[in-house]
Tab-separated table of C-alpha atoms in Angstrom:
chain	number	residue	atom	x	y	z
A	138	MET	CA	0.000	0.000	0.000
A	139	PRO	CA	1.205	3.538	-0.628
A	140	THR	CA	2.289	5.461	2.451
A	141	PRO	CA	-0.420	7.878	3.650
A	142	ALA	CA	0.417	11.456	2.763
A	143	SER	CA	0.225	12.505	6.414
A	144	THR	CA	3.059	10.166	7.421
A	145	ALA	CA	5.154	10.157	4.254
A	146	ARG	CA	8.670	11.516	4.733
A	147	PRO	CA	9.962	13.865	2.036
A	148	PRO	CA	12.808	12.410	0.007
A	149	GLU	CA	16.305	13.557	0.863
A	150	HIS	CA	18.013	15.711	-1.698
A	151	PRO	CA	20.381	13.921	-4.071
A	152	PRO	CA	24.089	14.692	-3.657
A	153	TRP	CA	25.395	17.890	-5.221
A	154	PRO	CA	27.022	17.111	-8.586
A	155	PRO	CA	30.821	17.438	-8.660
A	156	GLY	CA	32.388	20.593	-10.060
A	157	LEU	CA	30.832	24.009	-10.641
A	158	THR	CA	28.786	23.487	-13.803
A	159	ARG	CA	25.585	21.981	-12.373
A	160	VAL	CA	23.177	23.472	-9.819
A	161	PRO	CA	20.251	21.378	-8.504
A	162	TYR	CA	16.923	23.169	-8.548
A	163	TRP	CA	16.074	22.211	-4.960
A	164	VAL	CA	18.371	25.022	-3.775
A	165	TYR	CA	15.651	27.480	-4.834
A	166	GLN	CA	12.803	25.458	-3.290
A	167	ASP	CA	13.752	24.062	0.129
A	168	PRO	CA	12.341	26.013	3.136
A	169	ALA	CA	14.829	24.371	5.512
A	170	LEU	CA	17.717	25.531	3.321
A	171	ALA	CA	16.295	29.054	3.190
A	172	GLU	CA	16.192	29.112	6.983
A	173	ALA	CA	19.750	27.766	7.217
A	174	GLU	CA	20.922	30.557	4.893
A	175	GLN	CA	19.733	33.153	7.391
A	176	HIS	CA	22.059	31.807	10.080
A	177	ARG	CA	25.017	30.353	8.180
A	178	LEU	CA	25.222	32.917	5.395
A	179	PHE	CA	23.636	36.324	6.088
A	180	GLN	CA	24.494	36.228	9.790
A	181	GLY	CA	27.738	34.391	9.051
A	182	PRO	CA	31.100	35.254	7.434
A	183	VAL	CA	29.933	37.875	4.914
A	184	TRP	CA	29.758	41.665	4.697
A	185	ASN	CA	26.126	42.723	4.105
A	186	TYR	CA	25.274	46.042	2.445
A	187	LEU	CA	23.113	48.276	4.672
A	188	CYS	CA	22.898	51.797	3.242
A	189	LEU	CA	24.840	54.785	1.932
A	190	GLU	CA	26.935	56.924	4.239
A	191	ALA	CA	25.319	59.958	2.555
A	192	GLU	CA	21.911	58.845	3.871
A	193	ILE	CA	22.994	59.460	7.493
A	194	PRO	CA	25.247	62.518	7.183
A	195	GLU	CA	24.879	64.053	10.673
A	196	PRO	CA	25.057	62.725	14.258
A	197	GLY	CA	21.666	61.359	15.236
A	198	ASP	CA	20.686	60.500	11.640
A	199	TRP	CA	19.595	56.901	11.161
A	200	ARG	CA	18.069	54.428	8.694
A	201	THR	CA	16.611	50.950	8.987
A	202	SER	CA	17.895	48.140	6.801
A	203	PHE	CA	18.233	44.358	6.804
A	204	VAL	CA	20.796	41.571	7.060
A	205	GLY	CA	18.863	38.821	5.321
A	206	ARG	CA	15.580	38.869	7.253
A	207	MET	CA	17.145	40.421	10.354
A	208	PRO	CA	16.017	44.064	10.769
A	209	VAL	CA	18.874	46.463	11.484
A	210	VAL	CA	19.253	50.098	12.579
A	211	VAL	CA	22.173	52.088	11.133
A	212	ALA	CA	22.965	55.332	12.980
A	213	ARG	CA	25.526	58.126	12.974
A	214	THR	CA	26.749	58.474	16.565
A	215	GLU	CA	27.694	61.614	18.483
A	216	THR	CA	31.335	61.182	17.450
A	217	GLY	CA	30.493	60.864	13.761
A	218	ALA	CA	31.115	57.102	13.647
A	219	ILE	CA	28.538	54.748	12.140
A	220	ALA	CA	26.993	52.028	14.293
A	221	ALA	CA	24.620	49.196	13.398
A	222	PHE	CA	22.538	47.001	15.656
A	223	GLU	CA	19.641	44.593	15.436
A	224	ASN	CA	16.303	46.397	15.313
A	225	ARG	CA	14.904	44.283	18.153
A	226	CYS	CA	14.159	45.347	21.698
A	227	ALA	CA	15.933	43.128	24.231
A	228	HIS	CA	12.806	43.053	26.381
A	229	ARG	CA	10.061	41.414	24.312
A	230	GLY	CA	11.469	41.511	20.772
A	231	ALA	CA	9.519	44.442	19.310
A	232	LEU	CA	11.036	46.685	16.651
A	233	ILE	CA	12.918	49.582	18.219
A	234	CYS	CA	12.655	51.846	15.152
A	235	LEU	CA	9.371	51.713	13.273
A	236	ASP	CA	10.066	54.261	10.522
A	237	THR	CA	12.419	53.947	7.560
A	238	ALA	CA	14.690	56.834	8.573
A	239	GLY	CA	15.043	59.777	10.906
A	240	ARG	CA	17.184	62.816	11.731
A	241	GLY	CA	18.755	64.212	14.883
A	242	ALA	CA	17.906	61.407	17.290
A	243	LYS	CA	19.498	61.468	20.740
A	244	ASP	CA	18.477	57.896	21.525
A	245	PHE	CA	15.832	55.290	20.644
A	246	THR	CA	12.883	54.170	22.770
A	247	CYS	CA	10.807	51.040	22.164
A	248	VAL	CA	7.108	51.956	21.963
A	249	TYR	CA	6.031	48.738	23.714
A	250	HIS	CA	7.515	49.181	27.209
A	251	ALA	CA	9.807	52.211	26.723
A	252	TRP	CA	13.152	50.477	27.026
A	253	ARG	CA	15.668	53.097	25.856
A	254	TYR	CA	18.861	52.615	23.779
A	255	ASP	CA	21.680	54.919	22.736
A	256	LEU	CA	22.757	55.447	19.119
A	257	ARG	CA	24.973	52.345	19.315
A	258	GLY	CA	22.145	50.092	20.479
A	259	VAL	CA	23.378	49.903	24.070
A	260	PRO	CA	20.451	49.794	26.558
A	261	GLN	CA	20.259	52.884	28.777
A	262	SER	CA	17.147	52.631	30.919
A	263	VAL	CA	13.979	50.666	31.668
A	264	ALA	CA	10.717	52.456	32.370
A	265	PHE	CA	9.605	51.829	35.987
A	266	GLY	CA	12.761	49.811	36.501
A	267	ARG	CA	12.588	50.615	40.224
A	268	GLY	CA	8.880	49.954	40.444
A	269	ILE	CA	6.154	52.206	41.839
A	270	ASN	CA	6.086	53.269	45.487
A	271	GLY	CA	8.604	50.598	46.370
A	272	GLN	CA	6.715	47.793	44.690
A	273	GLY	CA	7.425	45.915	41.484
A	274	GLY	CA	10.233	46.866	39.160
A	275	MET	CA	13.265	44.888	38.094
A	276	PRO	CA	15.194	42.724	40.584
A	277	GLU	CA	18.213	44.359	42.222
A	278	ALA	CA	20.487	41.793	40.580
A	279	PHE	CA	19.266	42.702	37.079
A	280	CYS	CA	22.077	44.236	35.002
A	281	LEU	CA	20.713	46.207	32.064
A	282	ARG	CA	24.036	46.222	30.217
A	283	ASP	CA	23.947	42.416	30.029
A	284	HIS	CA	21.003	42.739	27.650
A	285	GLY	CA	20.501	44.421	24.316
A	286	PRO	CA	20.177	43.740	20.607
A	287	ARG	CA	23.051	42.258	18.653
A	288	ARG	CA	25.600	44.850	17.538
A	289	LEU	CA	27.354	44.525	14.182
A	290	ARG	CA	30.831	45.361	12.915
A	291	VAL	CA	30.614	48.200	10.390
A	292	ALA	CA	32.774	48.985	7.372
A	293	VAL	CA	32.490	52.076	5.160
A	294	PHE	CA	33.996	51.828	1.684
A	295	CYS	CA	33.572	54.565	-0.953
A	296	GLY	CA	30.515	55.785	0.925
A	297	LEU	CA	28.902	52.326	1.092
A	298	VAL	CA	28.034	50.982	4.544
A	299	PHE	CA	28.462	47.239	5.103
A	300	ALA	CA	28.163	45.206	8.304
A	301	THR	CA	28.804	41.720	9.630
A	302	LEU	CA	28.131	39.686	12.764
A	303	ASP	CA	31.375	37.742	12.283
A	304	PRO	CA	34.113	39.118	14.576
A	305	ASP	CA	36.875	37.339	12.663
A	306	LEU	CA	35.979	38.266	9.072
A	307	PRO	CA	38.791	40.146	7.285
A	308	ASP	CA	38.255	43.848	6.703
A	309	PHE	CA	35.999	44.712	3.794
A	310	ALA	CA	38.622	45.759	1.227
A	311	ALA	CA	40.678	42.614	1.828
A	312	TRP	CA	37.541	40.455	1.685
A	313	ILE	CA	36.450	41.684	-1.757
A	314	GLY	CA	39.986	41.811	-3.141
A	315	PRO	CA	41.926	44.564	-4.968
A	316	GLU	CA	40.326	44.146	-8.414
A	317	ILE	CA	36.748	44.473	-7.179
A	318	ALA	CA	37.765	47.309	-4.836
A	319	ALA	CA	39.292	49.182	-7.781
A	320	ARG	CA	36.084	48.795	-9.806
A	321	ILE	CA	34.009	50.227	-6.952
A	322	ARG	CA	36.417	53.156	-6.645
A	323	ARG	CA	36.148	53.725	-10.394
A	324	VAL	CA	32.443	54.571	-10.097
A	325	LEU	CA	32.114	55.992	-6.563
A	326	ARG	CA	35.028	58.391	-6.559
A	327	ARG	CA	32.988	61.488	-5.636
A	328	PRO	CA	30.411	62.188	-2.902
A	329	VAL	CA	26.978	60.915	-3.923
A	330	GLU	CA	23.393	62.101	-3.529
A	331	VAL	CA	20.227	59.997	-3.660
A	332	ILE	CA	18.078	61.021	-6.643
A	333	GLY	CA	15.496	58.230	-6.513
A	334	ARG	CA	14.558	54.984	-4.827
A	335	TYR	CA	12.005	52.194	-5.111
A	336	THR	CA	11.430	48.600	-4.011
A	337	GLN	CA	10.618	45.818	-6.458
A	338	ALA	CA	8.921	42.577	-5.392
A	339	LEU	CA	10.329	39.554	-7.244
A	340	PRO	CA	8.418	36.230	-7.488
A	341	ASN	CA	11.457	34.024	-7.042
A	342	ASN	CA	14.223	32.855	-4.726
A	343	TRP	CA	16.838	35.534	-4.028
A	344	LYS	CA	19.642	33.466	-5.537
A	345	LEU	CA	17.976	33.501	-8.960
A	346	TYR	CA	18.204	37.292	-9.085
A	347	VAL	CA	21.848	37.292	-7.980
A	348	GLU	CA	22.640	34.663	-10.624
A	349	ASN	CA	20.953	36.847	-13.217
A	350	VAL	CA	23.068	39.864	-12.242
A	351	LYS	CA	26.235	37.792	-12.612
A	352	ASP	CA	25.083	36.242	-15.897
A	353	THR	CA	26.807	38.330	-18.571
A	354	TYR	CA	25.678	35.846	-21.228
A	355	HIS	CA	21.981	36.819	-21.197
A	356	ALA	CA	22.224	40.609	-21.344
A	357	SER	CA	22.010	41.170	-25.103
A	358	LEU	CA	19.671	38.196	-25.659
A	359	LEU	CA	16.958	38.790	-23.057
A	360	HIS	CA	17.133	42.588	-23.135
A	361	LEU	CA	16.101	43.624	-26.646
A	362	PHE	CA	16.599	47.279	-25.769
A	363	PHE	CA	20.269	46.637	-24.955
A	364	ALA	CA	20.984	44.943	-28.263
A	365	THR	CA	18.739	47.074	-30.484
A	366	PHE	CA	20.330	50.332	-29.355
A	367	ARG	CA	23.826	48.828	-28.990
A	368	ILE	CA	24.168	49.585	-25.290
A	369	THR	CA	25.605	46.113	-24.852
A	370	ARG	CA	26.155	43.323	-27.338
A	371	LEU	CA	28.422	40.353	-26.784
A	372	SER	CA	30.190	41.354	-30.006
A	373	GLN	CA	31.418	44.504	-28.257
A	374	GLY	CA	34.568	44.338	-26.195
A	375	GLY	CA	34.572	43.682	-22.482
A	376	GLY	CA	34.991	40.937	-19.963
A	377	VAL	CA	34.329	39.765	-16.441
A	378	ILE	CA	36.414	39.891	-13.259
A	379	VAL	CA	35.763	37.121	-10.727
A	380	SER	CA	37.251	37.441	-7.242
A	381	ALA	CA	39.437	34.721	-5.743
A	382	SER	CA	36.543	33.531	-3.565
A	383	GLY	CA	34.266	33.484	-6.596
A	384	GLY	CA	31.557	35.456	-4.810
A	385	HIS	CA	32.275	38.969	-6.087
A	386	HIS	CA	32.371	40.046	-9.716
A	387	ALA	CA	32.526	43.011	-12.098
A	388	SER	CA	31.577	42.874	-15.760
A	389	ALA	CA	32.309	45.601	-18.297
A	390	THR	CA	31.048	46.461	-21.775
A	391	ARG	CA	33.265	48.582	-23.998
A	392	MET	CA	32.032	51.265	-26.353
A	393	PRO	CA	31.012	49.756	-29.723
A	394	ALA	CA	33.535	49.838	-32.529
A	395	ALA	CA	32.829	51.989	-35.562
A	396	GLY	CA	31.198	50.327	-38.546
A	397	PRO	CA	28.337	47.863	-38.970
A	398	ASP	CA	27.782	45.099	-36.429
A	399	THR	CA	26.313	42.036	-38.162
A	400	SER	CA	26.596	39.664	-35.205
A	401	TYR	CA	22.889	39.893	-34.413
A	402	GLN	CA	21.432	39.633	-37.918
A	403	GLY	CA	18.556	37.192	-38.019
A	404	MET	CA	18.064	37.291	-34.238
A	405	ARG	CA	15.032	38.801	-32.600
A	406	SER	CA	17.160	41.628	-31.225
A	407	ASP	CA	17.998	42.869	-34.737
A	408	GLU	CA	15.108	45.325	-35.060
A	409	PRO	CA	16.240	48.391	-37.059
A	410	GLN	CA	12.671	49.702	-37.370
A	411	PHE	CA	12.559	50.597	-33.668
A	412	ARG	CA	13.362	54.232	-32.891
A	413	LEU	CA	13.320	56.275	-29.698
A	414	ARG	CA	10.912	59.181	-29.595
A	415	ASP	CA	13.434	60.983	-27.375
A	416	PRO	CA	16.957	59.931	-28.429
A	417	ARG	CA	18.440	62.021	-25.592
A	418	LEU	CA	17.945	58.910	-23.443
A	419	LEU	CA	21.050	57.429	-25.049
A	420	GLU	CA	23.269	60.471	-24.822
A	421	VAL	CA	26.501	59.764	-22.945
A	422	ALA	CA	28.615	62.173	-20.934
A	423	ASP	CA	32.210	60.962	-20.633
A	424	GLU	CA	32.756	61.190	-16.884
A	425	TRP	CA	34.671	57.947	-16.349
A	426	GLY	CA	37.698	58.663	-18.549
A	427	ASP	CA	37.678	55.228	-20.177
A	428	ASP	CA	35.694	53.403	-22.852
A	429	ILE	CA	33.542	51.374	-20.421
A	430	GLN	CA	29.928	52.304	-21.108
A	431	LEU	CA	28.378	49.683	-18.813
A	432	GLN	CA	29.668	48.079	-15.629
A	433	ILE	CA	27.738	45.746	-13.336
A	434	LEU	CA	29.438	44.789	-10.062
A	435	SER	CA	28.299	42.505	-7.258
A	436	VAL	CA	29.511	41.833	-3.723
A	437	PHE	CA	28.430	38.520	-2.187
A	438	PRO	CA	25.788	37.836	-1.105
A	439	GLY	CA	23.368	40.518	-2.327
A	440	PHE	CA	24.868	43.905	-3.263
A	441	ILE	CA	24.970	45.322	-6.799
A	442	LEU	CA	26.541	48.526	-8.123
A	443	GLN	CA	25.521	49.549	-11.628
A	444	GLN	CA	26.845	52.077	-14.110
A	445	ILE	CA	24.847	52.026	-17.345
A	446	HIS	CA	26.015	55.002	-19.404
A	447	ASN	CA	25.549	57.746	-16.763
A	448	SER	CA	22.920	55.934	-14.706
A	449	VAL	CA	24.442	54.950	-11.357
A	450	ALA	CA	22.563	52.899	-8.787
A	451	VAL	CA	23.001	50.448	-5.951
A	452	ARG	CA	20.698	47.478	-5.445
A	453	GLN	CA	20.130	45.452	-2.285
A	454	VAL	CA	18.781	41.898	-2.652
A	455	LEU	CA	16.745	40.716	0.356
A	456	PRO	CA	15.094	37.282	0.728
A	457	ARG	CA	11.499	37.401	1.935
A	458	GLY	CA	10.654	33.709	1.569
A	459	VAL	CA	11.634	30.677	-0.450
A	460	ALA	CA	10.115	32.205	-3.595
A	461	GLU	CA	9.866	35.878	-2.608
A	462	THR	CA	12.544	38.549	-2.831
A	463	ASP	CA	12.610	42.302	-2.286
A	464	LEU	CA	14.948	44.317	-4.472
A	465	HIS	CA	15.741	47.801	-3.136
A	466	TRP	CA	17.001	50.259	-5.774
A	467	THR	CA	18.738	53.527	-4.898
A	468	LEU	CA	19.513	55.806	-7.859
A	469	LEU	CA	22.539	58.053	-7.397
A	470	GLY	CA	23.899	61.312	-8.637
A	471	PHE	CA	27.067	63.061	-7.543
A	472	ALA	CA	27.010	66.122	-5.322
A	473	ASP	CA	28.922	68.196	-7.900
A	474	ASP	CA	26.704	67.255	-10.878
A	475	PRO	CA	25.980	70.237	-13.141
A	476	PRO	CA	22.252	70.604	-13.958
A	477	GLU	CA	22.517	69.113	-17.445
A	478	LEU	CA	24.280	65.982	-16.174
A	479	ARG	CA	21.745	65.551	-13.356
A	480	ALA	CA	18.946	65.805	-15.941
A	481	LEU	CA	20.686	63.143	-18.056
A	482	ARG	CA	20.939	60.794	-15.056
A	483	LEU	CA	17.262	61.240	-14.290
A	484	ARG	CA	16.331	60.443	-17.896
A	485	GLN	CA	18.548	57.375	-17.904
A	486	GLY	CA	16.868	56.232	-14.696
A	487	ASN	CA	14.163	54.993	-17.056
A	488	LEU	CA	16.548	52.283	-18.258
A	489	VAL	CA	16.320	50.389	-14.982
A	490	GLY	CA	13.837	49.413	-12.297
A	491	PRO	CA	10.530	47.508	-12.414
A	492	ALA	CA	9.336	49.321	-15.574
A	493	GLY	CA	12.740	50.159	-17.039
A	494	PHE	CA	13.448	49.623	-20.725
A	495	VAL	CA	16.072	47.088	-19.630
A	496	SER	CA	15.332	45.770	-16.165
A	497	MET	CA	11.683	44.793	-16.442
A	498	GLU	CA	12.735	41.492	-18.030
A	499	ASP	CA	15.014	40.748	-15.072
A	500	GLY	CA	12.030	41.254	-12.792
A	501	CYS	CA	10.087	38.372	-14.321
A	502	VAL	CA	12.624	35.891	-15.709
A	503	GLY	CA	13.541	34.605	-12.238
A	504	GLY	CA	9.869	33.832	-11.723
A	505	PHE	CA	9.890	31.882	-14.988
A	506	VAL	CA	12.678	29.687	-13.566
A	507	GLN	CA	10.925	29.327	-10.201
A	508	ARG	CA	7.748	28.166	-11.960
A	509	GLY	CA	9.457	26.127	-14.669
A	510	ALA	CA	11.491	24.046	-12.210
A	511	ALA	CA	8.707	23.693	-9.620
A	512	ALA	CA	8.467	19.912	-10.096
A	513	ALA	CA	12.112	19.328	-10.981
A	514	GLY	CA	13.927	19.651	-7.672
A	515	ALA	CA	16.217	16.716	-8.460
A	516	ALA	CA	17.113	18.062	-11.919
A	517	GLN	CA	20.018	20.437	-12.528
A	518	SER	CA	20.698	23.641	-14.401
A	519	VAL	CA	23.678	23.794	-16.761
A	520	ILE	CA	26.244	26.603	-16.396
A	521	GLU	CA	29.067	25.617	-18.763
A	522	MET	CA	29.254	28.696	-20.977
A	523	GLY	CA	32.884	29.780	-20.985
A	524	GLY	CA	34.176	26.571	-19.409
A	525	ALA	CA	34.032	24.959	-15.998
A	526	GLU	CA	36.034	27.354	-13.826
A	527	ALA	CA	35.170	30.479	-11.827
A	528	VAL	CA	37.909	32.751	-13.131
A	529	SER	CA	38.184	36.147	-14.808
A	530	GLN	CA	37.784	36.139	-18.585
A	531	GLU	CA	38.154	38.676	-21.394
A	532	THR	CA	34.719	37.873	-22.748
A	533	ARG	CA	31.143	38.203	-21.583
A	534	ALA	CA	30.057	35.038	-23.408
A	535	THR	CA	30.623	33.155	-20.183
A	536	GLU	CA	28.957	32.044	-16.968
A	537	ALA	CA	32.186	32.215	-14.952
A	538	SER	CA	30.814	34.627	-12.363
A	539	VAL	CA	27.666	32.501	-11.897
A	540	ARG	CA	29.914	29.550	-11.150
A	541	GLY	CA	31.830	31.829	-8.783
A	542	PHE	CA	28.660	32.632	-6.854
A	543	TRP	CA	27.995	28.941	-6.270
A	544	LYS	CA	31.617	28.330	-5.321
A	545	HIS	CA	31.362	30.949	-2.557
A	546	TRP	CA	27.814	29.975	-1.535
A	547	ARG	CA	28.744	26.303	-1.136
A	548	ALA	CA	31.848	27.195	0.886
A	549	VAL	CA	29.776	29.246	3.347
A	550	MET	CA	26.884	26.793	3.484
A	551	GLY	CA	29.095	23.697	3.748
A	552	LEU	CA	27.469	21.945	0.761
């Protein structure tokens, strides 16, 4: 007789295939694995992006963010340093900060029972801690300083604020390596200003979006706008840098060479009849001093820095469930932008985001994978484009940085 559904045990996952070129689909589907990621990965030996230093410029300024699912407060302290701590009252677990951001705070008080914390997350006082009229209150032996939310190590690099719970993790610049650090410095070499922000809900596991960001192979195939208007084609020059750990990457697209490009003839992206009503969208101001017109960079596990022409943005990937992800976009300008360059950045902001000419496909294709592989947990995806290694290459017709992501992910997760 078949085993009743109520007592049937789910099958164990098959072993992970050897090498880096196969990824089993159960990694996007298993709730137990998603829970393990929160503890081993996001709260483990990684630097998590939190916010921009420019978003908390003065003492007492603060923002809320996340490390995986863990809510976090990031604050500028009285000395000008940046502190980060878990947004969880040590008393009964309520959020300490309920809003997204604030200015000029002296301290934080939980609305539930008025436990008070300083800008570093250190508990300062308990309401009615001594009771009323000699009755009630906390025991004499209670030590407030022995309690409090978890406090994180903070690193600021080129105005980006990262944090970790791992006391032994190398400093941020050493962790990402010199090549990735240089590519961040290339873009963020001047003070930034926030010129737009939005959150996009994705119907897929968070790892599918990160894979997509690292997948240089799809850009001119999935994104017809890219190929049609020659923003990026694989026939243009460029390549991909993969860090030693595999987890961090930077891809670059060079300016197109003069003359006709016949590489895409006969493909669906070869659509010469399409024209822009406002061709100013594709104007380019040479502010980088090189011929890189597009750079996409990622820091493991879920940070992305983009430069598409003059559109600069950071993205934060946050898991919300096995098949739910929030993608926070922050569009950037530079504090010394002249008006015409700021106007160009704002126009080019229409390239990205949930309804962007480019990025709207990225917002749904992960859901296509989540749905397509729903009954194929034991099957495997194939990531052999460009070979079997996770190394830098002078081509974008490769999946090297996708393999690098899984190399780093498996090392952290012990799989």
